[in-house]
Short mmCIF file of C-alpha atoms in Angstrom, two decimals:
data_model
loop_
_atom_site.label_atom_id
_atom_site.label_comp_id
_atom_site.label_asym_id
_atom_site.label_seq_id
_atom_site.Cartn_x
_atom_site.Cartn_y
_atom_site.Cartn_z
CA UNK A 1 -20.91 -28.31 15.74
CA UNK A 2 -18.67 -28.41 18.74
CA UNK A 3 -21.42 -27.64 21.28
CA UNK A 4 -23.74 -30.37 19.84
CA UNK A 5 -20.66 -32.97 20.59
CA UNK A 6 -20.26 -31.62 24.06
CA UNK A 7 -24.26 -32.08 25.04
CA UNK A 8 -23.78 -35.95 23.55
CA UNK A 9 -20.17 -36.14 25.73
CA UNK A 10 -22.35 -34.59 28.73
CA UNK A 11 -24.97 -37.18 28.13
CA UNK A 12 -22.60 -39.66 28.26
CA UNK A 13 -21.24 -38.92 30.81
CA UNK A 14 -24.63 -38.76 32.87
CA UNK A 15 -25.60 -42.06 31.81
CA UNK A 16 -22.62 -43.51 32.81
CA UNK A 17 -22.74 -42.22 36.31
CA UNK A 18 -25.88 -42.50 36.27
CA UNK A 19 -26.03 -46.32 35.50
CA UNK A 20 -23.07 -46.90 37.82
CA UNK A 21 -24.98 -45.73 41.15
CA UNK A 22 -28.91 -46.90 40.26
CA UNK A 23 -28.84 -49.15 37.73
CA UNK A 24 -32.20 -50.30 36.41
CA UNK A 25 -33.65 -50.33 32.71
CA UNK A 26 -34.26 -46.87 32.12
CA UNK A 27 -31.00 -45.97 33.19
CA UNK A 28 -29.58 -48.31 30.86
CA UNK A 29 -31.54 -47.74 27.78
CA UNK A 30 -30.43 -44.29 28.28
CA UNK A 31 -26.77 -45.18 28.34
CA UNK A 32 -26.61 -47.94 25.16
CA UNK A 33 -28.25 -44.29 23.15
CA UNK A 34 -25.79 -42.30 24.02
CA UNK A 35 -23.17 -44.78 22.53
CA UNK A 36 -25.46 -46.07 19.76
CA UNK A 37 -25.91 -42.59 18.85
CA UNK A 38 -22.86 -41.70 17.89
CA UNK A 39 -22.47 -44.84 15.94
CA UNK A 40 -25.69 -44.38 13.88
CA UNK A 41 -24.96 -40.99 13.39
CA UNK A 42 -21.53 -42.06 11.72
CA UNK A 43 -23.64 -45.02 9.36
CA UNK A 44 -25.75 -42.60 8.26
CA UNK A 45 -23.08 -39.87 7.15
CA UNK A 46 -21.05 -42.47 5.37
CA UNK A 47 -24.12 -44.03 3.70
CA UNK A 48 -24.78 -39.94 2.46
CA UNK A 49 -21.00 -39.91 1.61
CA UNK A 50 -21.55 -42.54 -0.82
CA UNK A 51 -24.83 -41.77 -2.33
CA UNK A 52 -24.58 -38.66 -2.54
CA UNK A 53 -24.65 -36.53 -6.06
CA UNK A 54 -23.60 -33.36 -7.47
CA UNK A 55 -23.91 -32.03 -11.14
CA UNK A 56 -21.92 -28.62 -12.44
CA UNK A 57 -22.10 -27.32 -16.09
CA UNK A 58 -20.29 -24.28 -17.51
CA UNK A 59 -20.89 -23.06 -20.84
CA UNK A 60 -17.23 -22.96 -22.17
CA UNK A 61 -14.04 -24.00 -21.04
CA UNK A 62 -12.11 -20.56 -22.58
CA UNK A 63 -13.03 -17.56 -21.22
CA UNK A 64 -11.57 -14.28 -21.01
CA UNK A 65 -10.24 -12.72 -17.32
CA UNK A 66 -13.04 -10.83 -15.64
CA UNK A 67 -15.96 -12.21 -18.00
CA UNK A 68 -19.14 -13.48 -16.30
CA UNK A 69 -20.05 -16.75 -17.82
CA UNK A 70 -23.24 -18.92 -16.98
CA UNK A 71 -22.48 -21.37 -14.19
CA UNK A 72 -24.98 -24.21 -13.00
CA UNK A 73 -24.32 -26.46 -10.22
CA UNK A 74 -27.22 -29.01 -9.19
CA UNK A 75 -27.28 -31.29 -5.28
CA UNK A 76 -29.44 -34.50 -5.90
CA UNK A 77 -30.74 -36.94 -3.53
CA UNK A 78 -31.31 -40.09 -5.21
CA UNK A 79 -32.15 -42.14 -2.36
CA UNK A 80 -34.70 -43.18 0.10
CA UNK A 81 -33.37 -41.17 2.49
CA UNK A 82 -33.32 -37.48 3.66
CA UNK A 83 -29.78 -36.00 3.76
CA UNK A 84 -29.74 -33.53 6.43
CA UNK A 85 -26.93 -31.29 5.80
CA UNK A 86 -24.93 -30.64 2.63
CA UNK A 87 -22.72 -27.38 2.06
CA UNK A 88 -21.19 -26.73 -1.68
CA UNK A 89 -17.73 -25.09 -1.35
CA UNK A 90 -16.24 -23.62 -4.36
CA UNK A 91 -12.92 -22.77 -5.29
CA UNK A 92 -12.29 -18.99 -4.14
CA UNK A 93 -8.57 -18.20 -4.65
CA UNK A 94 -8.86 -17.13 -8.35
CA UNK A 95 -12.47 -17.62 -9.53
CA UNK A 96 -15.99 -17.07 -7.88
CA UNK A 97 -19.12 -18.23 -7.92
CA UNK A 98 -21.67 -14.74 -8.09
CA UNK A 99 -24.25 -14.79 -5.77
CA UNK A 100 -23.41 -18.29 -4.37
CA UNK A 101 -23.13 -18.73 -0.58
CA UNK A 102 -20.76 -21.31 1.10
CA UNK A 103 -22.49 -21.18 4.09
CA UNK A 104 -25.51 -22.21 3.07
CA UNK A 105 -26.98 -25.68 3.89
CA UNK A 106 -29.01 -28.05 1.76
CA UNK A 107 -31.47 -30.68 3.31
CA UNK A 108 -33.07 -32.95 0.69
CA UNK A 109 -35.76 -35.15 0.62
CA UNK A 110 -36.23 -38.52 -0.98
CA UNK A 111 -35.61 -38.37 -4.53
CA UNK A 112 -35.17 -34.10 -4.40
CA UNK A 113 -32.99 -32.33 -6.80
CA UNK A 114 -31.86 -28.44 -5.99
CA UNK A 115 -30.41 -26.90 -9.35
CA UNK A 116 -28.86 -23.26 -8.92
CA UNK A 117 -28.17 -21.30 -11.96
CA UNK A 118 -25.62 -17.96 -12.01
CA UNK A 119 -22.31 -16.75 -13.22
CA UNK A 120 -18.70 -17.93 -12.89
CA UNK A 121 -15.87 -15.07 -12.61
CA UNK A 122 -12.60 -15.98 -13.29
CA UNK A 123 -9.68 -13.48 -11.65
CA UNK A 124 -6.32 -14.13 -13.36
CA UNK A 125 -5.12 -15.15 -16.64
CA UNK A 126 -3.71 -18.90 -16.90
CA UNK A 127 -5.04 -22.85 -16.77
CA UNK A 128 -6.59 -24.03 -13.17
CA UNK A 129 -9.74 -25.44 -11.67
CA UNK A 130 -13.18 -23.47 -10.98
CA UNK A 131 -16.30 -24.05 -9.90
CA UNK A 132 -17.64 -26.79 -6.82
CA UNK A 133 -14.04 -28.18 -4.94
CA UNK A 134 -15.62 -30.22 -1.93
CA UNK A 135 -19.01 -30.84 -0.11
CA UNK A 136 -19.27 -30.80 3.43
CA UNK A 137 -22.09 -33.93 4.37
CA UNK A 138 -23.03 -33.51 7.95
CA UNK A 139 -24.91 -35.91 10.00
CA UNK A 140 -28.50 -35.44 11.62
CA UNK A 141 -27.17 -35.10 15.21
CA UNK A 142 -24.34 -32.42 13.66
CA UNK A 143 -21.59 -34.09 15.78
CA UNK A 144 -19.66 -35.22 12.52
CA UNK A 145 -18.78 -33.93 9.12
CA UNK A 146 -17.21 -35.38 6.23
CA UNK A 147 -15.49 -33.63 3.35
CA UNK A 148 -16.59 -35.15 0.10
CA UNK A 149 -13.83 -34.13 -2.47
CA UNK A 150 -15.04 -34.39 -6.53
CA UNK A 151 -13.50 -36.56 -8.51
CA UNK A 152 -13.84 -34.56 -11.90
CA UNK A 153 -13.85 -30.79 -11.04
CA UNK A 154 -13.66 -28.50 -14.34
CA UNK A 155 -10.89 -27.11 -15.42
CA UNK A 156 -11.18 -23.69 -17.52
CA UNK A 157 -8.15 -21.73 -19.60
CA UNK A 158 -8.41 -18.12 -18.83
CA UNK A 159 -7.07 -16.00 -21.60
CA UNK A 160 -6.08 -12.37 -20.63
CA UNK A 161 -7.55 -9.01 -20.49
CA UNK A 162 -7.40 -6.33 -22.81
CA UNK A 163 -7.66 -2.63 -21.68
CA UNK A 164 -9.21 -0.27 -24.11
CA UNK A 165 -6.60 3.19 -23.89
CA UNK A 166 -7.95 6.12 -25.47
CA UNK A 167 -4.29 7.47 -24.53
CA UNK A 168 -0.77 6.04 -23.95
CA UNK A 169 -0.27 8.34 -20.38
CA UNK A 170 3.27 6.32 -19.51
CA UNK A 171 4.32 8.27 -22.45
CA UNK A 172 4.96 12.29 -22.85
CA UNK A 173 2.31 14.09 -24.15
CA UNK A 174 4.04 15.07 -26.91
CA UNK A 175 5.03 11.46 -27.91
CA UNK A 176 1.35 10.46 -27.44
CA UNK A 177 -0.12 13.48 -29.19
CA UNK A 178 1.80 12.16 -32.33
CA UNK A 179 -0.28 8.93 -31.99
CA UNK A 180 -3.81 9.82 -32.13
CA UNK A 181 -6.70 7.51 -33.35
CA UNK A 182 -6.97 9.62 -36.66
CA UNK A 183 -2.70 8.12 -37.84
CA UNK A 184 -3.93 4.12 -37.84
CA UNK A 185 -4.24 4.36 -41.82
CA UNK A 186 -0.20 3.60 -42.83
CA UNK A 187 -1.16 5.83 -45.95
CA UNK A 188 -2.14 8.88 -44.26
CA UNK A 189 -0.17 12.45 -44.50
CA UNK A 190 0.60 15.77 -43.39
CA UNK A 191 0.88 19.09 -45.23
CA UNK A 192 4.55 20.01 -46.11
CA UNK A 193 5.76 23.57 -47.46
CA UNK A 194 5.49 23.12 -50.94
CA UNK A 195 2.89 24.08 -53.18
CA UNK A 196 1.73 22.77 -56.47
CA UNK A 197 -1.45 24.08 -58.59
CA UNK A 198 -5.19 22.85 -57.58
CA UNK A 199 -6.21 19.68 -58.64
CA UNK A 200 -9.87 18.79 -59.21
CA UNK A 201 -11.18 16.60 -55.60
CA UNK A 202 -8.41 18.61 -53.82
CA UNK A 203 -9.44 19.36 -50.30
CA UNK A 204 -10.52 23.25 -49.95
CA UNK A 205 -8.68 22.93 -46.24
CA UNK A 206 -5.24 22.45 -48.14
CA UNK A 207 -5.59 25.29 -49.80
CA UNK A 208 -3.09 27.77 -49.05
CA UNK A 209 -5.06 31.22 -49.50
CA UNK A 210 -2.67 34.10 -49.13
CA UNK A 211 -0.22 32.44 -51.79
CA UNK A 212 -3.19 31.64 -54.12
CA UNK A 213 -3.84 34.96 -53.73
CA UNK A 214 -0.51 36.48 -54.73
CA UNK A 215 -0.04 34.02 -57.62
CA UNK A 216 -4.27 34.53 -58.91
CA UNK A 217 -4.56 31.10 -59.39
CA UNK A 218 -5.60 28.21 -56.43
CA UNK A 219 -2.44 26.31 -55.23
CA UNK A 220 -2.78 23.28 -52.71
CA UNK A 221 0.00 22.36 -49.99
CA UNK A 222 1.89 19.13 -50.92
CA UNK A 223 1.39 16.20 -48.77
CA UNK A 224 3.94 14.30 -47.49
CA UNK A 225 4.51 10.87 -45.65
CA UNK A 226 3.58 11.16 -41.86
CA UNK A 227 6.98 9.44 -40.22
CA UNK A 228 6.00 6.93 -37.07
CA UNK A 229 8.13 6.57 -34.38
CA UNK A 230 8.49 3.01 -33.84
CA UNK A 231 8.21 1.29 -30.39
CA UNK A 232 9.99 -1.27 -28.66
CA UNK A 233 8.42 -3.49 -25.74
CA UNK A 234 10.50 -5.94 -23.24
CA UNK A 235 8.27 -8.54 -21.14
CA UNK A 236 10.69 -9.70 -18.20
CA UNK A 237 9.72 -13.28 -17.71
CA UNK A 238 12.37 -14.06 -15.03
CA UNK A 239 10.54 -16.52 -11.99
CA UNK A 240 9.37 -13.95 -9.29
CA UNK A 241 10.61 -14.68 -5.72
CA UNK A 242 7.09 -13.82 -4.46
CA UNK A 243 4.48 -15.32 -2.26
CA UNK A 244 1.93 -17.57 -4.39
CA UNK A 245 -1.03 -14.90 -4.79
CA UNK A 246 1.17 -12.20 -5.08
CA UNK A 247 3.21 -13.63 -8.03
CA UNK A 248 -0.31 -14.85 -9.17
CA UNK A 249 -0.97 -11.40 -9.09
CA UNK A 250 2.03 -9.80 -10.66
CA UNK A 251 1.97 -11.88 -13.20
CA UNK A 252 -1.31 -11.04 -14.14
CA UNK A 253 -0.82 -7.65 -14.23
CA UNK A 254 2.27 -7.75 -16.76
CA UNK A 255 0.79 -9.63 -18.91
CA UNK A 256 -2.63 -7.13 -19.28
CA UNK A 257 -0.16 -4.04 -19.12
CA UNK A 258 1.50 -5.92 -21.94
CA UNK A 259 -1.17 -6.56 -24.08
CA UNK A 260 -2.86 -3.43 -23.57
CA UNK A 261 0.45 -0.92 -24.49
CA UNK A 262 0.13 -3.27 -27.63
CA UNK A 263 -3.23 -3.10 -28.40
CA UNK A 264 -2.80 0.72 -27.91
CA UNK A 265 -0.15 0.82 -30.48
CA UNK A 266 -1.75 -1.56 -33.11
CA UNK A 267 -5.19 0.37 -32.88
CA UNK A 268 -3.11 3.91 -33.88
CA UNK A 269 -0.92 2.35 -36.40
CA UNK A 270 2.04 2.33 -34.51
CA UNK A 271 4.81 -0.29 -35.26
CA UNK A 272 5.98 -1.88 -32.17
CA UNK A 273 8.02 -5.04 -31.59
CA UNK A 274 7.62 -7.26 -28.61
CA UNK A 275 10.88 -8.96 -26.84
CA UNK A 276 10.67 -11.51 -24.54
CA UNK A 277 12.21 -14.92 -23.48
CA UNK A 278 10.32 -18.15 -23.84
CA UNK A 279 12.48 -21.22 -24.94
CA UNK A 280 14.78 -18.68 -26.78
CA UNK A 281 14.52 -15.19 -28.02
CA UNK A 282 11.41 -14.26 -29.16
CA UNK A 283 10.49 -11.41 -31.39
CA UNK A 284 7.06 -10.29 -32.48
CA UNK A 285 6.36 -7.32 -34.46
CA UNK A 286 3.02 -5.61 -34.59
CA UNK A 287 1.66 -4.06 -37.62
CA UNK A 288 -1.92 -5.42 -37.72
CA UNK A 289 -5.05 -6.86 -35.95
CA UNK A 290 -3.27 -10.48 -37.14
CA UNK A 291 -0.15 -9.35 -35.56
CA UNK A 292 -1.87 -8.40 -32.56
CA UNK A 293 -4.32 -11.75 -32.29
CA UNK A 294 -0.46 -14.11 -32.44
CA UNK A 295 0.81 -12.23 -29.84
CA UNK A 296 -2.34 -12.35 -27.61
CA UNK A 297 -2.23 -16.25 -28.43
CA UNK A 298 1.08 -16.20 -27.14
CA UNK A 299 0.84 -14.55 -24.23
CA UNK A 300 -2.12 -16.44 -22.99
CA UNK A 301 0.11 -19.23 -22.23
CA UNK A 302 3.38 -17.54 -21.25
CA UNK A 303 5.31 -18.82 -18.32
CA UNK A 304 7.91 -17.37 -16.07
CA UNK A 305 10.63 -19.31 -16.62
CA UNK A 306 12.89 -17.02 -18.35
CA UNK A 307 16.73 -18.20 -18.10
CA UNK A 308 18.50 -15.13 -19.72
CA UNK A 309 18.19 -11.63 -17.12
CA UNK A 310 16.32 -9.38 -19.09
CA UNK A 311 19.31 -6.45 -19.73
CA UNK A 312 21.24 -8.83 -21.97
CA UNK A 313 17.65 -9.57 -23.76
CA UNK A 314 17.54 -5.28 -24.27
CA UNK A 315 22.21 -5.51 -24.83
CA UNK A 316 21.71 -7.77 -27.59
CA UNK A 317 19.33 -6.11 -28.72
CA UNK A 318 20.33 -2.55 -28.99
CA UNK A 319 19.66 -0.35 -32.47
CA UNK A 320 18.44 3.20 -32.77
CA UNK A 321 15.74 3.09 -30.63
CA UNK A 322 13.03 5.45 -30.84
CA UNK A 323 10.82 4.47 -27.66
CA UNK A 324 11.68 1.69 -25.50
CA UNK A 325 9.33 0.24 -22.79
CA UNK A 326 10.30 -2.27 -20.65
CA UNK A 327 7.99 -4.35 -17.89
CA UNK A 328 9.76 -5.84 -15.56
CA UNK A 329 9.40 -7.25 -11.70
CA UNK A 330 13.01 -6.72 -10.42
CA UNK A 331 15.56 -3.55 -10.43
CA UNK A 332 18.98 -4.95 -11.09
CA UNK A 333 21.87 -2.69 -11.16
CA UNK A 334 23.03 -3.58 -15.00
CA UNK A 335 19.31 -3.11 -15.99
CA UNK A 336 19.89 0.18 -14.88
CA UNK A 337 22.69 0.87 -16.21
CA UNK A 338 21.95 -0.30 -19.42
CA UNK A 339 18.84 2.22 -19.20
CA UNK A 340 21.10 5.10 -18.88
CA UNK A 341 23.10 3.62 -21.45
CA UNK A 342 20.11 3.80 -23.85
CA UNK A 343 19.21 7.49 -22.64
CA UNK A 344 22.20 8.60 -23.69
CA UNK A 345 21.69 7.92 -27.22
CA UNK A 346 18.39 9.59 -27.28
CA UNK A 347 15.84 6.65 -26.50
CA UNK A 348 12.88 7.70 -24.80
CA UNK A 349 13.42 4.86 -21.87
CA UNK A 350 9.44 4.08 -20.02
CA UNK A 351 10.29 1.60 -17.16
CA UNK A 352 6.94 -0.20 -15.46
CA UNK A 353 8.06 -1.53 -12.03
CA UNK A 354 5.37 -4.91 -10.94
CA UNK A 355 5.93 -5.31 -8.12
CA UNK A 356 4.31 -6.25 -4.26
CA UNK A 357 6.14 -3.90 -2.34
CA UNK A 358 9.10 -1.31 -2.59
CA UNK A 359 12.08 -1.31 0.14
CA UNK A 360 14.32 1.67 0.14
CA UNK A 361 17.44 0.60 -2.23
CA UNK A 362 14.44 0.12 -4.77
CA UNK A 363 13.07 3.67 -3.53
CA UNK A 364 16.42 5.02 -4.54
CA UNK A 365 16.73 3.63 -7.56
CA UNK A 366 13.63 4.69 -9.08
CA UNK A 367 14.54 8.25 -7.90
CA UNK A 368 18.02 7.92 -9.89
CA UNK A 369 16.51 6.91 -13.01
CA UNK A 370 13.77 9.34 -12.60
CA UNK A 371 16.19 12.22 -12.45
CA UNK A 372 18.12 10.71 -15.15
CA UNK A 373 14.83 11.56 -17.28
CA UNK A 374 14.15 7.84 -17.59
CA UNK A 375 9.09 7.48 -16.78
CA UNK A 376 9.35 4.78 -14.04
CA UNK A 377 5.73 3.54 -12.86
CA UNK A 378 5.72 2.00 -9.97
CA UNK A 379 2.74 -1.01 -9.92
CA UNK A 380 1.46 -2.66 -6.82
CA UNK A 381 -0.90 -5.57 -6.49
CA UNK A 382 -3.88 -3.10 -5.41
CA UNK A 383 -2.98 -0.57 -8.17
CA UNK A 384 -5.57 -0.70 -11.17
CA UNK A 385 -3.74 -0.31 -14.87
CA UNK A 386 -6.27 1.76 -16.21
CA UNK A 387 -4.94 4.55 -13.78
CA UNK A 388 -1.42 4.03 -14.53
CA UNK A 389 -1.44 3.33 -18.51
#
C-alpha cells in the first residue's frame, strides 16, 4: 500500500511543479486529480465502511478444547456499488479458523454475496471470543485502509479436554499394575489361601488341583475382597506470575492433566478425592461417572485466584495417605518440605511441575525431592501430556 501512496505523492508533486512553471489547462486538470483523488478515494472507503456487511454462524456456543466445529462466515455487498478490497481477520490467539486465509482479498459486485463454509478450532479451555474480529475495507486507489471492528462478535465457552490413559505412567509400575481396566467393578476379588468344597457354577480356574487331589474331592480357592489404594489429587490454583499466553497455556495444561489422572482413576474403579481452592476448600470425591461429570463441570470454569498457598491446603489436610498427587505451578520451600514430611510416613508423593521454564534453584529442587524418592514431572508449554501421564 505504501508504494501506491508514494506514486500519488510523486504525482503530486509533478503537478505542482509542473503547474507552477507552464501553467495552462492540462497542467491544471492534472493537478486538481491528484488532490481530488485522494479525496474521492477517502468518500468512497467511508461510504464501504458504512454499507458494508458481514454474517458468521457457528453451530454451538459449548464446545470441547481441540473439537472442529462447523464455522460459516458470509461478505455481502448490498449496494450499488463495487467494493474493491475487503480482508476478514479472525481472532488467532486461542482459536482458528481451518483453511481460512487472512490475506485474502474480496472484491464484490453490486448486490454479490461470498459465503465460506469450514471449521472453527478452539485451543484452550475457558470463556472468550472466536471467529471474524475486524475487516480491513481498502479503497480502489489502495492508498487508504480502514479497520471495520464488529459490533457483535461470538463468544463460545470452551470446556476442557479429556485424555484417554490406557496407563497411569507418573505412577510406579507396581502401583499402576494394581489398577488395571479389569478392577473398575467395586465387587470384584482375588483368590485367597483358603479352600472350601466345589460349588455348582464355580469357576474350573479356581480350582486348586493338587489339594483336590490329595483330599479326592474338588475344592475351590476362597475369594476375598480386592483392597484399593485410594488416591489423593491437589489442583494449585494460586495466580501464575506468567506472561499472558504462557499462563493461558499453563493453565490449560493443569486443568487437562487434572481431569485426565481423574478420569484414569474413575474408569479403573479407583477412589480418588480432588482438593483444591475456589471460594473455600473444596473437596470432591470420585467414585463414579456422576462423580466424574461434577467435577468436569467444575473445572470448566475454575479460576486462578486461589488465596490459601497450596501446602497448608495438603497440612490441613493430612491422614494416612496412600498416593498423593499434587499439580502445581510454583516450588515453594514449605511445599517441599511438607512433601518430605508426607514421604516419611509412607505416602507415595507424585509431584507435576507446570511450568514455562526452569532456573537452577528450581533445577535443584527437583533433584532433592527426586532423590528423596518423591516422581517429579517436569511440564513445559511445548510438552504434550499424553507423553508425560
Amino acid at each position: 500500500m505504501k508504494i501506491y501512496r508514494y506514486i500519488l505523492l510523486a504525482f503530486l508533486i509533478i503537478t505542482t511543479i509542473f503547474v507552477s512553471n507552464h501553467g495552462g489547462n492540462v497542467s491544471y486538470a492534472l493537478f486538481y486529480l491528484a488532490i481530488i483523488l485522494p479525496i474521492i478515494a477517502f468518500i468512497y472507503t467511508l461510504y464501504v465502511y458504512q454499507s458494508f456487511r458481514i454474517y458468521q454462524s457457528i453451530d454451538r456456543k459449548t464446545i470441547v478444547k481441540g473439537e472442529l466445529v462447523p464455522y460459516r462466515y458470509a461478505v455481502s455487498n448490498e449496494q450499488f456499488l463495487t467494493y474493491r478490497s475487503i480482508q476478514v481477520k479472525f481472532f488467532d490467539n486461542k482459536s482458528q479458523v481451518v483453511g481460512a486465509n487472512a490475506t485474502t482479498e474480496y472484491t464484490l459486485l453490486p448486490g454479490e454475496r461470498i459465503e465460506k463454509v469450514t471449521n472453527l478450532r478452539c485451543n484452550y479451555r475457558g470463556e472468550y471470543e472466536v471467529g471474524v474480529n475486524f475487516v480491513v475495507i481498502t479503497d480502489f486507489l489502495r492508498i487508504l485502509a480502514i479497520t471495520y471492528p464488529l459490533q457483535s462478535k461470538y463468544k463460545v465457552t470452551v470446556l476442557p479436554r479429556v485424555l484417554s490413559l490406557s496407563r497411569l505412567r507418573i505412577l510406579p509400575i507396581e502401583q499402576d499394575s494394581k489398577r488395571t481396566v479389569t478392577n473398575r467393578n467395586s465387587k470384584e476379588v482375588e483368590m485367597d489361601t483358603e479352600l472350601r468344597n466345589y460349588a455348582y457354577g464355580d469357576s474350573l480356574r479356581r480350582v486348586h488341583w493338587k489339594a483336590s487331589a490329595k483330599q479326592q474331592s474338588l475344592l475351590t480357592r476362597k475369594m476375598t475382597q480386592n483392597p484399593r489404594q485410594e488416591m489423593n489429587l491437589y489442583l494449585d490454583l494460586y495466580k501464575l506470575n506468567e506472561k499472558e499466553m504462557d499462563k493461558i497455556i499453563i493453565e490449560d495444561k493443569m486443568i487437562e492433566a487434572e481431569l485426565s489422572i481423574v478420569k484414569y482413576s474413575q474408569k479403573n474403579g479407583i477412589p480418588m478425592n480432588v482438593y483444591f481452592e475456589q471460594d473455600g476448600l473444596n473437596k470432591i470425591r470420585i467414585q463414579s461417572p456422576t462423580d466424574f461429570e461434577k467435577l468436569y463441570k467444575e473445572s470448566a470454569t475454575l479460576k486462578f485466584n486461589q488465596k490459601v498457598p497450596i501446602h497448608e491446603l495438603l497440612a490441613n489436610n493430612i491422614l494416612n495417605m496412600e498416593v498423593c498427587i499434587m499439580l502445581v505451578h510454583r516450588l515453594e520451600d514449605a511445599l517441599c518440605i511438607q512433601l518430605q514430611s508426607l514421604m516419611k510416613k509412607g505416602t507415595e508423593v507424585v509431584l507435576l511441575y507446570f511450568t514455562s521454564e526452569i532456573d537452577e534453584k528450581e533445577k535443584i529442587k527437583i533433584e532433592t525431592l527426586r532423590s528423596l524418592g518423591i516422581c517429579v514431572r517436569e511440564i513445559l508449554r511445548e510438552d504434550e501430556l499424553t507423553d508425560i501421564l
